[in-house]
Amino acid sequence: MLIAIVGIFAAGALQSRLPTLRWLGDVRLEFLPAVVVYAALTMQRRGALALALVAGLMQDAFSAAPFGITALAYGICAILMTALREALDRDLPWMQFSAGALTSLAVAILACFVISISVGTLFKMIVVASLSGGITVMSFFVFDYARMTWGYE
Amino acid sequence: MTPRGVTRPTTENGFCLNRRNWVIIGLLVVGWIIFLGQPTRFSGKLRMVFVQLGTPFVKLGDYFPFVQSRRLLARENEELRRDNDVLRQQVRALDETGRENLRLHQLLDLKEHAAFHTVAARVIGRDASNWWKSIQIDRGSNDGLRENLAILNADGLIGKTISVTKGEARVLLFTDPNCKVSAFLQDTREPGVASGMEPTLGFSPRCVMTYVNRDAAVKPGEGVMSSGLGGVFPKGIRIGTVVRSQLNKQTGMYQDVEIKPSVDFHRLEEVIVILE
């Protein structure tokens, strides 16, 4: 659990440190949705929920967002995913992609209660969700490989 | 009805979103509304804890090999850059004061511009989210920073501080729609309110100045400066230049002026904080 929390802080720091992709509409790569999805599909509900809340609060602390809004989105996603885990085949890449994209989209939808929606916002939502989905697929590969190599739970 | 204490059976697909899950989701929503959704002392302290725990990870970025050479160069030039930035900003401020002098035929009130008490800061992080625009700087309350201080560099206005801890502060960028600046057009002297715009399909940040007199002859390329009203941003800081203007689509009672910010928000490395 401690390793996971340190990983969340590292992922959040990387997220805030990397430059935005200007050629793709000035979007930022999001790594925390991938961590939330992986935790929700592999850990017990309490642990997954705790990690999702820590990840959300970490992201909010390093953002101008209303504090806790991302934690709320990640928390809800973690609960839904742990509840639906039996129905989800977490080994399928498209399932991982969808889960990552939807988690990222949940944050964007909650953000839209504060910021106003425009065509640009919708475009950005799709791009950010797609990128997060892709990162989630890669993260599953990396985390599963690390799990097999070091055998941690 | 499922008897109390008995788990509702799952469907063929294993779908199980029972009452307990909904209760937890409800508790999360209510908890957020009560404790975190508004700026309270509790949420402020919790945020500070997370910022203090996470900042060392953010600063670790300085030690990665691919940014190290840049870091050394930055350190080497840091002092010169700070001096240069302050001087260039003062030149702009004096230019604005000169215009004021011609128009009013009065003595210069140089004190207002020359008496800025500033501190230079380095940008150590960006906004972790895609939906807000802010940066993190390496100066905090230990250096005299507090909330609602103007941030600028040699090119012009950057934003204002929104949260401050002992060793760092978060700056809401001017390109964020939540950052409003009282401004005026440099040639026509028409006042208005400048702020960021929602994301567009374009790739560079855009800003807009609203509530500009509908009869004003706004010219593309005209400068936009801060007016000093509102108390956060001093008068005479360059904001940007006019790109185009049009009557407000909803009311038609005033003009909306699109502004190109004078600052390149993608290349922020050092900034100046105006303490007083």
mmCIF file of C-alpha atoms in Angstrom, chain A residues 6 9-10 12-13 15-18 20 22-28 30 45 49 53-54 57-69 72 75-76 79-80 83-84 86-87 107-108 111 114-116 118-121 123-125 128, chain B residues 13-18 20-22 24-25 28-29 32 36-37 43 46-47 50-51 53-55 57-59 61-62 67 122 124-134 136 162 170 172 176 178 198-203 205 264 266-267:
data_model
loop_
_atom_site.group_PDB
_atom_site.id
_atom_site.type_symbol
_atom_site.label_atom_id
_atom_site.label_comp_id
_atom_site.label_asym_id
_atom_site.label_seq_id
_atom_site.Cartn_x
_atom_site.Cartn_y
_atom_site.Cartn_z
ATOM 1 C CA VAL A 6 4.478 6.674 -3.249
ATOM 2 C CA PHE A 9 2.723 10.857 -5.690
ATOM 3 C CA ALA A 10 5.381 10.113 -8.314
ATOM 4 C CA GLY A 12 1.070 13.013 -9.958
ATOM 5 C CA ALA A 13 4.395 14.857 -9.899
ATOM 6 C CA GLN A 15 1.817 14.642 -14.568
ATOM 7 C CA SER A 16 2.333 18.192 -13.325
ATOM 8 C CA ARG A 17 5.933 18.346 -14.483
ATOM 9 C CA LEU A 18 5.646 17.171 -18.080
ATOM 10 C CA THR A 20 1.588 19.823 -22.479
ATOM 11 C CA ARG A 22 0.747 21.637 -27.951
ATOM 12 C CA TRP A 23 0.302 19.865 -31.291
ATOM 13 C CA LEU A 24 -2.671 17.980 -29.837
ATOM 14 C CA GLY A 25 -4.584 20.987 -28.563
ATOM 15 C CA ASP A 26 -2.464 21.737 -25.510
ATOM 16 C CA VAL A 27 -3.489 18.635 -23.563
ATOM 17 C CA ARG A 28 -1.659 17.123 -20.628
ATOM 18 C CA GLU A 30 -2.787 11.949 -17.236
ATOM 19 C CA ARG A 45 -12.556 -2.324 -2.497
ATOM 20 C CA LEU A 49 -11.108 3.399 -2.792
ATOM 21 C CA LEU A 53 -9.069 9.237 -3.018
ATOM 22 C CA VAL A 54 -5.345 9.799 -2.425
ATOM 23 C CA LEU A 57 -6.498 14.686 -3.672
ATOM 24 C CA MET A 58 -2.925 14.602 -4.974
ATOM 25 C CA GLN A 59 -4.093 15.825 -8.380
ATOM 26 C CA ASP A 60 -6.271 18.517 -6.821
ATOM 27 C CA ALA A 61 -3.457 19.721 -4.559
ATOM 28 C CA PHE A 62 -1.339 20.336 -7.645
ATOM 29 C CA SER A 63 -4.074 22.068 -9.577
ATOM 30 C CA ALA A 64 -6.263 25.133 -9.368
ATOM 31 C CA ALA A 65 -9.309 22.839 -9.278
ATOM 32 C CA PRO A 66 -11.763 23.003 -6.358
ATOM 33 C CA PHE A 67 -10.127 20.756 -3.789
ATOM 34 C CA GLY A 68 -11.535 17.228 -3.774
ATOM 35 C CA ILE A 69 -13.425 17.338 -7.057
ATOM 36 C CA LEU A 72 -14.783 12.525 -5.835
ATOM 37 C CA GLY A 75 -13.696 7.591 -5.795
ATOM 38 C CA ILE A 76 -16.953 7.034 -7.656
ATOM 39 C CA ILE A 79 -16.481 1.999 -6.402
ATOM 40 C CA LEU A 80 -18.223 1.343 -9.712
ATOM 41 C CA ALA A 83 -18.574 -3.465 -8.053
ATOM 42 C CA LEU A 84 -18.534 -4.371 -11.730
ATOM 43 C CA GLU A 86 -16.856 -9.619 -12.077
ATOM 44 C CA ALA A 87 -18.346 -8.406 -15.337
ATOM 45 C CA VAL A 107 -13.093 14.036 -13.951
ATOM 46 C CA ALA A 108 -13.812 16.169 -17.014
ATOM 47 C CA ALA A 111 -15.017 19.822 -13.964
ATOM 48 C CA VAL A 114 -17.289 24.578 -12.657
ATOM 49 C CA ILE A 115 -15.968 25.531 -16.087
ATOM 50 C CA SER A 116 -18.266 26.182 -18.998
ATOM 51 C CA SER A 118 -17.558 24.774 -25.454
ATOM 52 C CA VAL A 119 -16.826 22.842 -28.623
ATOM 53 C CA GLY A 120 -13.161 23.069 -27.706
ATOM 54 C CA THR A 121 -13.871 21.558 -24.288
ATOM 55 C CA PHE A 123 -12.801 18.058 -28.300
ATOM 56 C CA LYS A 124 -10.309 18.242 -25.468
ATOM 57 C CA MET A 125 -12.349 15.768 -23.401
ATOM 58 C CA VAL A 128 -7.692 13.497 -22.992
ATOM 59 C CA ASN B 13 -22.577 -11.022 -16.218
ATOM 60 C CA GLY B 14 -21.669 -10.585 -12.587
ATOM 61 C CA PHE B 15 -23.217 -7.105 -12.450
ATOM 62 C CA CYS B 16 -23.569 -6.089 -8.843
ATOM 63 C CA LEU B 17 -24.205 -2.495 -7.928
ATOM 64 C CA ASN B 18 -26.090 -2.970 -4.694
ATOM 65 C CA ARG B 20 -24.161 -0.512 -0.241
ATOM 66 C CA ASN B 21 -22.285 0.839 -3.245
ATOM 67 C CA TRP B 22 -24.828 3.583 -3.729
ATOM 68 C CA ILE B 24 -20.782 4.799 -0.322
ATOM 69 C CA ILE B 25 -21.120 6.962 -3.428
ATOM 70 C CA LEU B 28 -18.555 10.522 -0.918
ATOM 71 C CA VAL B 29 -20.694 13.191 -2.562
ATOM 72 C CA TRP B 32 -17.148 16.383 -0.509
ATOM 73 C CA LEU B 36 -14.060 20.016 0.675
ATOM 74 C CA GLY B 37 -16.389 21.614 -1.855
ATOM 75 C CA SER B 43 -9.783 21.671 3.181
ATOM 76 C CA LEU B 46 -5.596 18.959 3.871
ATOM 77 C CA ARG B 47 -4.478 20.590 0.654
ATOM 78 C CA PHE B 50 -0.781 16.985 0.109
ATOM 79 C CA VAL B 51 1.214 19.853 -1.396
ATOM 80 C CA LEU B 53 4.106 15.698 0.647
ATOM 81 C CA GLY B 54 4.077 15.995 -3.130
ATOM 82 C CA THR B 55 6.391 18.950 -3.712
ATOM 83 C CA PHE B 57 8.446 14.586 -5.947
ATOM 84 C CA VAL B 58 7.824 17.567 -8.212
ATOM 85 C CA LYS B 59 11.260 19.001 -7.426
ATOM 86 C CA GLY B 61 12.225 16.519 -11.872
ATOM 87 C CA ASP B 62 15.225 18.871 -11.609
ATOM 88 C CA VAL B 67 16.683 18.499 -17.661
ATOM 89 C CA ARG B 122 11.150 29.846 -10.331
ATOM 90 C CA ILE B 124 8.621 24.240 -10.507
ATOM 91 C CA GLY B 125 5.396 22.693 -11.751
ATOM 92 C CA ARG B 126 2.339 23.083 -13.930
ATOM 93 C CA ASP B 127 -1.282 22.259 -13.298
ATOM 94 C CA ALA B 128 -1.745 18.509 -12.893
ATOM 95 C CA SER B 129 -5.197 18.735 -14.423
ATOM 96 C CA ASN B 130 -6.262 19.449 -17.979
ATOM 97 C CA TRP B 131 -9.168 21.661 -16.958
ATOM 98 C CA TRP B 132 -7.524 24.471 -15.032
ATOM 99 C CA LYS B 133 -4.506 26.627 -15.795
ATOM 100 C CA SER B 134 -2.041 27.254 -13.014
ATOM 101 C CA GLN B 136 3.568 26.185 -9.008
ATOM 102 C CA ILE B 162 -4.352 31.542 -5.159
ATOM 103 C CA ARG B 170 0.152 28.158 -6.752
ATOM 104 C CA LEU B 172 -3.752 30.970 -11.322
ATOM 105 C CA ASP B 176 -7.794 30.589 -16.945
ATOM 106 C CA ASN B 178 -11.597 32.186 -13.533
ATOM 107 C CA GLU B 198 -12.700 28.265 -22.536
ATOM 108 C CA PRO B 199 -10.621 25.808 -24.578
ATOM 109 C CA THR B 200 -11.033 26.271 -28.281
ATOM 110 C CA LEU B 201 -10.084 24.186 -31.264
ATOM 111 C CA GLY B 202 -7.098 26.469 -31.728
ATOM 112 C CA PHE B 203 -3.779 25.460 -30.238
ATOM 113 C CA PRO B 205 -4.319 30.134 -25.407
ATOM 114 C CA ASP B 264 4.213 32.877 -23.836
ATOM 115 C CA HIS B 266 4.277 27.568 -22.505
ATOM 116 C CA ARG B 267 7.742 28.884 -21.737
#
